[in-house]
Coordinates of N, CA, C and O in Angstrom, one line a residue:
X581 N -132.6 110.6 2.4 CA -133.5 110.8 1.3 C -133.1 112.1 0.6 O -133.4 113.1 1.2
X582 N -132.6 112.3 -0.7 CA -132.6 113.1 -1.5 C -133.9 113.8 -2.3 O -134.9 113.2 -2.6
X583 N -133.7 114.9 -2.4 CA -135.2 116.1 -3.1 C -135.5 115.0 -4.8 O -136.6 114.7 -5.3
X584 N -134.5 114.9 -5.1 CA -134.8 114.5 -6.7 C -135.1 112.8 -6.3 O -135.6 112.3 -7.3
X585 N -135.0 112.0 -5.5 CA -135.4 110.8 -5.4 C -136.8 110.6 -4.7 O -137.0 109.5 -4.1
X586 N -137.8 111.6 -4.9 CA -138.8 111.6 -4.4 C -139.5 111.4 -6.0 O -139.0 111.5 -7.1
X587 N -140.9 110.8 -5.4 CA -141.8 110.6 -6.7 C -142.4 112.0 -7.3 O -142.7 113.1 -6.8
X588 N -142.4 111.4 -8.7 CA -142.5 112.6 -9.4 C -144.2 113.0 -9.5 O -145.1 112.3 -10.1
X589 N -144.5 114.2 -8.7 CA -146.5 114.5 -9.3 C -146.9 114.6 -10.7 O -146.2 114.8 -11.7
X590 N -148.1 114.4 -10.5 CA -148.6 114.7 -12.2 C -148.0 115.9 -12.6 O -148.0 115.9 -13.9
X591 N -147.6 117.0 -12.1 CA -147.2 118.3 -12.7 C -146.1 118.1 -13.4 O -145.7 118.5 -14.5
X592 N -145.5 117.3 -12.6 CA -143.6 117.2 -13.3 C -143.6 116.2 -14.3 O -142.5 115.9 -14.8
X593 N -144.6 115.6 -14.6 CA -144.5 114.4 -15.3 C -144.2 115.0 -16.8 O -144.6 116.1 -17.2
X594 N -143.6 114.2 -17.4 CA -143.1 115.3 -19.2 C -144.4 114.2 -19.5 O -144.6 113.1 -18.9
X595 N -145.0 115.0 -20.6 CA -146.0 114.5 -21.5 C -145.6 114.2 -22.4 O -144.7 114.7 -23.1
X596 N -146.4 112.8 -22.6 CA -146.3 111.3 -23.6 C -146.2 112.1 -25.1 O -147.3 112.5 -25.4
X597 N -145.1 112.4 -26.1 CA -145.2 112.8 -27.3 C -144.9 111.1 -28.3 O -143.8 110.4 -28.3
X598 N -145.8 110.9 -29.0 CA -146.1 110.0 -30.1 C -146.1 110.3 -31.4 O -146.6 111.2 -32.0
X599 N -145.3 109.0 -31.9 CA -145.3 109.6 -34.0 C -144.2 110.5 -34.1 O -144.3 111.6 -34.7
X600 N -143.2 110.0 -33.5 CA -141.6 111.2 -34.1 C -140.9 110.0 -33.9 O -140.3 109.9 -32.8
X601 N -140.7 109.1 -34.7 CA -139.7 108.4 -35.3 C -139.4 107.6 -34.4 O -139.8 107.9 -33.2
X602 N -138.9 106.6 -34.7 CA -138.5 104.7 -34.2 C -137.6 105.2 -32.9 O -137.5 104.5 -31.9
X603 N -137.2 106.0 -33.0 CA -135.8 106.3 -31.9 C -136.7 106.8 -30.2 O -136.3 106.5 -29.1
X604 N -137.7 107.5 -30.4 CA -138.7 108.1 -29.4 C -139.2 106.7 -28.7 O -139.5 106.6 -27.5
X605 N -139.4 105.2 -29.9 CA -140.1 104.3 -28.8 C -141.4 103.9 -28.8 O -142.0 102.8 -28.6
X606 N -142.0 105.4 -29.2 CA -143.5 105.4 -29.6 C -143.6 106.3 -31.2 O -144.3 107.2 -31.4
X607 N -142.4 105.7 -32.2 CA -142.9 106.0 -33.3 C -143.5 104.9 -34.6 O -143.3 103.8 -34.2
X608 N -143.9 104.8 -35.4 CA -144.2 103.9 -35.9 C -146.0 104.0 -35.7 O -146.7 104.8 -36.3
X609 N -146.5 102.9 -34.7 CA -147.9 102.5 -34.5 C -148.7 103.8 -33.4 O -149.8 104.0 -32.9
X610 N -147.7 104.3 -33.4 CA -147.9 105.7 -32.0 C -148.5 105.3 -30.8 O -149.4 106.1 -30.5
X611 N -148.5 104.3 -30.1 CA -148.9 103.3 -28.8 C -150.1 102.9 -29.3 O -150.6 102.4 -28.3
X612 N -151.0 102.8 -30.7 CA -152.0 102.7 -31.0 C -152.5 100.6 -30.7 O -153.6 100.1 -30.5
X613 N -151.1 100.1 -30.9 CA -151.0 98.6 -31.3 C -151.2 98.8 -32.8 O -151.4 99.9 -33.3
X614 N -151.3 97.6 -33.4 CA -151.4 97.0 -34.8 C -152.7 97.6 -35.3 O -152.9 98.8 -35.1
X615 N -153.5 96.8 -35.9 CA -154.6 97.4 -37.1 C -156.2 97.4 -36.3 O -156.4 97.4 -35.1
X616 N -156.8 97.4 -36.9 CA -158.2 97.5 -36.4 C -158.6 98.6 -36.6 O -158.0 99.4 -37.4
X617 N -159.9 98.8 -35.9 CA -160.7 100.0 -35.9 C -160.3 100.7 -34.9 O -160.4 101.9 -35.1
X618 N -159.6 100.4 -33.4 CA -159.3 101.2 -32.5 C -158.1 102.1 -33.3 O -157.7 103.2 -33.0
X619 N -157.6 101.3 -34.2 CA -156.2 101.9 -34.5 C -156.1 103.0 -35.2 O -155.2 103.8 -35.1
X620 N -156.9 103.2 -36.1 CA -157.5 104.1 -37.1 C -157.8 105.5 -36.8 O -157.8 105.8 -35.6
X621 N -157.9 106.6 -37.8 CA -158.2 108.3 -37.2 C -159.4 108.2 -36.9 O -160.0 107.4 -37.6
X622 N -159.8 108.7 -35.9 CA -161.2 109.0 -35.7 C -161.8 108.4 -35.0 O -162.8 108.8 -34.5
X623 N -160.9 107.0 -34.9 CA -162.1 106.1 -34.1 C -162.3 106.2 -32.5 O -161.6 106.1 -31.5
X624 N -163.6 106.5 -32.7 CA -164.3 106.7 -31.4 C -165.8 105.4 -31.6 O -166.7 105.5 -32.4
X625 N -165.6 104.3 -30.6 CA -166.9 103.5 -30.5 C -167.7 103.8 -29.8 O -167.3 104.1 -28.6
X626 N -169.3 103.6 -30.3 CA -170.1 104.2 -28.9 C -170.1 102.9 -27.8 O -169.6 101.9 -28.1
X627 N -170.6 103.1 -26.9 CA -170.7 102.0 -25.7 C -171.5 101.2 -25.9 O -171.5 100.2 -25.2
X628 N -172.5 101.4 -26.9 CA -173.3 100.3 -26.9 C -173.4 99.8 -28.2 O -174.5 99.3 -28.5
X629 N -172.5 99.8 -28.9 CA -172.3 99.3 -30.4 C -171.3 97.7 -30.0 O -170.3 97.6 -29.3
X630 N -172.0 96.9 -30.7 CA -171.6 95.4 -30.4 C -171.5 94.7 -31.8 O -172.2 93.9 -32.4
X631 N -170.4 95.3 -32.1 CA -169.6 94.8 -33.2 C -170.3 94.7 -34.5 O -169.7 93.9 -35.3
X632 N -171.2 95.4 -35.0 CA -171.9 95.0 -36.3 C -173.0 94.1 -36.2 O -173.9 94.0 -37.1
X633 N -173.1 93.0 -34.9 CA -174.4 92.3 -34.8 C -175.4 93.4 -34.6 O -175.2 94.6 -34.5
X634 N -176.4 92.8 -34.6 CA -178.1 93.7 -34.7 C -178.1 93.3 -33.1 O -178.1 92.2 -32.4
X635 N -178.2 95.2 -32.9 CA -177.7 95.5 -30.8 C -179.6 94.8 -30.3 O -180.7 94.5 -30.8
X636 N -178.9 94.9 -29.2 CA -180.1 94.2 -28.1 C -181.6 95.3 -28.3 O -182.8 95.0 -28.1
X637 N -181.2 96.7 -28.7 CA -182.5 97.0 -28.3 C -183.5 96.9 -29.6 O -184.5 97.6 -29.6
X638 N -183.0 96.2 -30.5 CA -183.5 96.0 -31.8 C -183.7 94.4 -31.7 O -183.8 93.8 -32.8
X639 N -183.7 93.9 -30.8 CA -183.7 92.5 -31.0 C -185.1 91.9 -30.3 O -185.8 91.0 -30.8
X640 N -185.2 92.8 -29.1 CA -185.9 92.6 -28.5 C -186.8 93.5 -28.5 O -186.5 94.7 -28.6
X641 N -188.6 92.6 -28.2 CA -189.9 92.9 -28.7 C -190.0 94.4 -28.4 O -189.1 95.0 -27.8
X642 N -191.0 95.1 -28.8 CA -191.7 96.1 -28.0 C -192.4 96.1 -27.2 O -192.6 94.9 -27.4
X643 N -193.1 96.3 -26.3 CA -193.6 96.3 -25.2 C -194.4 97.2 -25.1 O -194.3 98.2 -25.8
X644 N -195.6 97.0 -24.1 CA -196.6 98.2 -23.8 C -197.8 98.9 -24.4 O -198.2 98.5 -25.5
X645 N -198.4 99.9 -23.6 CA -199.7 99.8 -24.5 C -199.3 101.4 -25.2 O -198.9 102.4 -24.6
X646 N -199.5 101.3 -26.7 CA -199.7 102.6 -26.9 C -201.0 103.0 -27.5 O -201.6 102.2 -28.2
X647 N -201.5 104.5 -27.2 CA -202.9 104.5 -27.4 C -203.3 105.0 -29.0 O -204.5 105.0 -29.4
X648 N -202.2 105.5 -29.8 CA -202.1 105.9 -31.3 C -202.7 105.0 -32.2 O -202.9 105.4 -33.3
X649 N -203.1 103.7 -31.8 CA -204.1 103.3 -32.9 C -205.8 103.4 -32.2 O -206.7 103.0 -33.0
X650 N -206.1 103.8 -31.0 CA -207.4 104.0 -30.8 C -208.2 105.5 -30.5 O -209.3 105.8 -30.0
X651 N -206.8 106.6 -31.1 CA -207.4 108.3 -31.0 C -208.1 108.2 -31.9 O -208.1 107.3 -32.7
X652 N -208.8 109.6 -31.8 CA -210.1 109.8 -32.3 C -209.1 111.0 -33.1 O -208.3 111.6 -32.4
X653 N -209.2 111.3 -34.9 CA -209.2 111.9 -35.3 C -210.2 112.5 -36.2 O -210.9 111.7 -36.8
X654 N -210.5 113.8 -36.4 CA -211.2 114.4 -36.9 C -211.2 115.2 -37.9 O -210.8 116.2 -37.4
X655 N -211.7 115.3 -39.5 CA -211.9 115.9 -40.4 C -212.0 117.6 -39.8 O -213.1 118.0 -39.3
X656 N -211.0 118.3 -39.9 CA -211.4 120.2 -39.8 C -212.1 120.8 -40.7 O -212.1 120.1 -41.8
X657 N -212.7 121.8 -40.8 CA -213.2 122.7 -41.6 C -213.0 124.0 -41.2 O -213.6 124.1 -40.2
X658 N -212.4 125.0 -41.5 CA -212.8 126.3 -40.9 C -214.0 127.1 -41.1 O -214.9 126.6 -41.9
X659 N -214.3 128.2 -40.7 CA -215.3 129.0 -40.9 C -215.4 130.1 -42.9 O -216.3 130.3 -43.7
X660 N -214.2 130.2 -42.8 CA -213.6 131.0 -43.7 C -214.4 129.9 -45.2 O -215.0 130.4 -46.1
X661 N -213.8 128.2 -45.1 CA -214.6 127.5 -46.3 C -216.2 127.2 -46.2 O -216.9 126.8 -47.2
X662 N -216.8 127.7 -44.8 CA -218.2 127.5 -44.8 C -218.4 128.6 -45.5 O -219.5 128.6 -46.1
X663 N -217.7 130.0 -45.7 CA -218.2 131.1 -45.9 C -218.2 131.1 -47.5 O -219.0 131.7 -48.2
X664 N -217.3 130.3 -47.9 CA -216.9 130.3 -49.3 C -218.0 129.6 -50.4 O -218.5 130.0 -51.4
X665 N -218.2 128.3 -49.6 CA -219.0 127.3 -50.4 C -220.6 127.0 -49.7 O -221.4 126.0 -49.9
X666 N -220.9 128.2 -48.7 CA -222.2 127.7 -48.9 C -223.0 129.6 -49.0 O -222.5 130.7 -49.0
X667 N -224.3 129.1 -48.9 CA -225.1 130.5 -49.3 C -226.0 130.6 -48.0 O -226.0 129.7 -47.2
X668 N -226.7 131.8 -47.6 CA -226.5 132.0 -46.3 C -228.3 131.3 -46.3 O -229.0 131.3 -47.3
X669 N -228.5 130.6 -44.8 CA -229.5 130.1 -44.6 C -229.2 128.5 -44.8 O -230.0 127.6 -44.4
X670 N -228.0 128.3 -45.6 CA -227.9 126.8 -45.5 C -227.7 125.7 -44.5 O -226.8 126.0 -43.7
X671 N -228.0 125.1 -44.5 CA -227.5 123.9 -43.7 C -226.4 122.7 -43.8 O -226.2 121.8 -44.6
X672 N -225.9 123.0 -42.9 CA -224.3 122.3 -43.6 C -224.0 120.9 -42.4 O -224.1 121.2 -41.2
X673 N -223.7 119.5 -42.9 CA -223.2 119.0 -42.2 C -222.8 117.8 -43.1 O -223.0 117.7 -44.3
X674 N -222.0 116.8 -42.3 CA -221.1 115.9 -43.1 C -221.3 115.6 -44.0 O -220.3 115.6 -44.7
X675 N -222.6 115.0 -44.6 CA -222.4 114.8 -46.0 C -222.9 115.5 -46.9 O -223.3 115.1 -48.0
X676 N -222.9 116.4 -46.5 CA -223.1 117.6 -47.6 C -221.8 117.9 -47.7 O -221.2 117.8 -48.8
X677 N -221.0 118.2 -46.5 CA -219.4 118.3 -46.9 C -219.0 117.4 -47.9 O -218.7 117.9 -48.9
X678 N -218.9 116.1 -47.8 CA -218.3 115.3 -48.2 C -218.9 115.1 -49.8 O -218.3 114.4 -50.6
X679 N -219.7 115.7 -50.0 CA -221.3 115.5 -51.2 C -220.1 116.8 -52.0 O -219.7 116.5 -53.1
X680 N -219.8 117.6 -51.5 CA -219.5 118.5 -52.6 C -218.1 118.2 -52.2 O -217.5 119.1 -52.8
X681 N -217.1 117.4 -51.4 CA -215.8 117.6 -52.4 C -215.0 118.3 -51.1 O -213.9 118.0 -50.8
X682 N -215.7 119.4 -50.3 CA -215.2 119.7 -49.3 C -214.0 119.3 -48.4 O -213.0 119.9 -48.2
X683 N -214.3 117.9 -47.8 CA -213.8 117.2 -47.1 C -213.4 115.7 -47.9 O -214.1 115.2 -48.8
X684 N -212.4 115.0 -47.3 CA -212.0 113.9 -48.3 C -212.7 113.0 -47.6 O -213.7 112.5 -48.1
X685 N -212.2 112.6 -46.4 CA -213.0 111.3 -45.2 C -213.4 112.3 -44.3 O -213.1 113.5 -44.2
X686 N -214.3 111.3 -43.1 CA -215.1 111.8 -42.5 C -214.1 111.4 -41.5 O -213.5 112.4 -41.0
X687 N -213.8 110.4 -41.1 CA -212.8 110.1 -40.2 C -213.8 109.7 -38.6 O -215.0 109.3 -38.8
X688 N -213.3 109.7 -37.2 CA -214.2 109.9 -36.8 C -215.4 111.2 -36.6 O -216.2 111.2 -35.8
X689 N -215.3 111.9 -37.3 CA -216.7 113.2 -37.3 C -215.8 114.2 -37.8 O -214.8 113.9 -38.4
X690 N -216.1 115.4 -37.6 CA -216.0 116.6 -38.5 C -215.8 117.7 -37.4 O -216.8 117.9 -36.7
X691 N -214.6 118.4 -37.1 CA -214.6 119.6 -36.0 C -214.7 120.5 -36.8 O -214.7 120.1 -38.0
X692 N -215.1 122.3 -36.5 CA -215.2 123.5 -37.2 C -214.5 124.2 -36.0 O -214.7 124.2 -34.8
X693 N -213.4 124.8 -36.9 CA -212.5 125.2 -36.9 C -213.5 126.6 -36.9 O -214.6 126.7 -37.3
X694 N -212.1 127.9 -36.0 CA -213.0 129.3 -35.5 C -211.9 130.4 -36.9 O -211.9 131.6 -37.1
X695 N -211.0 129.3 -37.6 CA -210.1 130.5 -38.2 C -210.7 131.0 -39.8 O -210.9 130.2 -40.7
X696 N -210.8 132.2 -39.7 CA -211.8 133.3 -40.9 C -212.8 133.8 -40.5 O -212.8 133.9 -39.3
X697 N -213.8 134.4 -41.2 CA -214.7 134.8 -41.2 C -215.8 134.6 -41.5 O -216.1 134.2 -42.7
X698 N -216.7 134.7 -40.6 CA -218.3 133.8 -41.2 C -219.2 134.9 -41.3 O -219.6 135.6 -40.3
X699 N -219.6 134.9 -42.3 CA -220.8 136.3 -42.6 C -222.3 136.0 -43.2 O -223.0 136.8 -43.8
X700 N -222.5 134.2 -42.7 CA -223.9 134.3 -43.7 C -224.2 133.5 -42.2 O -223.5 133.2 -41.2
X701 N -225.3 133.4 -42.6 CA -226.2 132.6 -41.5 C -226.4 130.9 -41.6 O -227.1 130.7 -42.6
X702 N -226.0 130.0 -41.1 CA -225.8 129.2 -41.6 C -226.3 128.2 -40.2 O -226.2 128.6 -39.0
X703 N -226.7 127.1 -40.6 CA -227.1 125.9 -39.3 C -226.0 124.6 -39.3 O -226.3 123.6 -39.9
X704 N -225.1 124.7 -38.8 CA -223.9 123.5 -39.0 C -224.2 122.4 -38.0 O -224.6 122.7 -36.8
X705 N -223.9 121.2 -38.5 CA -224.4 120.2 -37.9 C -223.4 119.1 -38.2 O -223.5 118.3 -39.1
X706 N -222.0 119.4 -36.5 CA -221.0 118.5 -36.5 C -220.6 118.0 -35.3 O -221.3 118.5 -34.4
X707 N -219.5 117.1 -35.1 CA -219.3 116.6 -34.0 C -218.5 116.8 -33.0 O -218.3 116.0 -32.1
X708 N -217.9 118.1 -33.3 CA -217.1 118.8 -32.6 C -217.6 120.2 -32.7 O -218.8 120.3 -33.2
X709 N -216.9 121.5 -32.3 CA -217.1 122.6 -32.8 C -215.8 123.6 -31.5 O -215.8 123.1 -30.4
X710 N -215.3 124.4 -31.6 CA -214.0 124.8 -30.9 C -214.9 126.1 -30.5 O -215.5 126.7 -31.4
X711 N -214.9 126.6 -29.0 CA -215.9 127.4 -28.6 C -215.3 128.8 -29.2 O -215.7 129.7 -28.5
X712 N -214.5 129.3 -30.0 CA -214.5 130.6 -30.7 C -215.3 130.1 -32.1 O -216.0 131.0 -32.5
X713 N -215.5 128.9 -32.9 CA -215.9 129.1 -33.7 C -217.8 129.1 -33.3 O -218.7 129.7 -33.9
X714 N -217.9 128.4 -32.4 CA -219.3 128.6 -31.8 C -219.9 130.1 -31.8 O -220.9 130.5 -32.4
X715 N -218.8 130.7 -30.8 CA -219.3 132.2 -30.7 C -219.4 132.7 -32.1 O -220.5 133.1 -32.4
X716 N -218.4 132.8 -33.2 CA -218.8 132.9 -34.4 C -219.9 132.9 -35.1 O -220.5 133.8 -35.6
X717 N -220.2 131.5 -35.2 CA -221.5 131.1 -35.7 C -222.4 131.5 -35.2 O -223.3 131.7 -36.0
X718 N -222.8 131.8 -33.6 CA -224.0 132.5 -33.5 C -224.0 134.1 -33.3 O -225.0 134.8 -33.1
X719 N -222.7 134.7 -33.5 CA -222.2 136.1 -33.7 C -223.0 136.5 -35.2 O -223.5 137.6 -35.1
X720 N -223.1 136.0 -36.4 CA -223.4 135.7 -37.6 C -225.1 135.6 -37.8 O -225.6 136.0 -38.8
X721 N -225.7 135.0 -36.7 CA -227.2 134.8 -36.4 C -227.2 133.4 -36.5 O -228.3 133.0 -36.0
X722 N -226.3 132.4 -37.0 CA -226.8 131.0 -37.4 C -226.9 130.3 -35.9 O -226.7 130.9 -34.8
X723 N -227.1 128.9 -36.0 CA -226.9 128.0 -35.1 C -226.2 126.7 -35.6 O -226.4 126.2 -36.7
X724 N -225.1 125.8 -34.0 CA -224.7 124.8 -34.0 C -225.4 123.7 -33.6 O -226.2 123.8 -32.6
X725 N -225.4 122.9 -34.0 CA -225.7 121.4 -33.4 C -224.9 120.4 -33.5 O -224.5 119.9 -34.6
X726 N -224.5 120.0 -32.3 CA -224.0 118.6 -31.9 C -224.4 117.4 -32.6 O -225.6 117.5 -32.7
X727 N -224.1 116.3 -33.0 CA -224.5 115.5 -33.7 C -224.1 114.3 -32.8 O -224.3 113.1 -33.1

């Protein structure tokens, strides 16, 4: 057994050069084969792309329960627009909001937001309330009520 008749490792192996003319072997289609999309620059297919038909996970139903059509959303108000549009000693609650323009829909109920400042005395009467804007409102002298 001869040194040079031994198999050659990946180290010694000369690297595959493609696209230098008819005489190299691999010039012309550059080991690409003929035409298509593999053959083309750039082409990279993802693994789950199936030819331009409409793929499986678009075919098939949705499944499961989601709960996004039975949350409860709520009309906000801050303190800052109670402070603006009412006079102090008023009583404020949904359709009075809604009576002047305040709020567009009621939605399920009406939360009061704690962001601004509340400086009149006021009795609000909603279906939420966020416990800084609580402390607010009776910081102010007024009172909340739960509805």
């Amino acid at each position: 057994m001869k040194l040079e008749s031994l198999p050659k490792t990946k180290e010694q192996k000369k690297r595959k050069i493609v696209g230098r003319g008819p005489g190299s072997g691999m010039g012309k289609t550059s080991t690409r084969g003929e035409k298509g999309q593999k053959a083309r620059s750039g082409a990279s297919i993802s693994p789950w792309f199936q030819g331009g038909q409409s793929p499986l996970y678009r075919r098939l139903p949705k499944r499961g329960f989601n709960n996004a059509r039975f949350r409860t959303e709520y009309a906000t108000i801050n303190l800052s627009d109670l402070n603006k549009f009412f006079n102090d000693g008023d009583i404020v609650s949904p359709e009075i909001l809604k009576e002047r323009g305040i709020i567009k829909k009621e939605l399920s109920g009406i939360k009061v937001l704690a962001s601004g400042v509340l400086e009149k005395k006021l009795t609000v009467k909603a279906q939420r309330f966020s416990s800084a804007a609580v402390t607010k409102i009776e910081a102010a002298g007024g009172k909340t009520e739960v509805i």
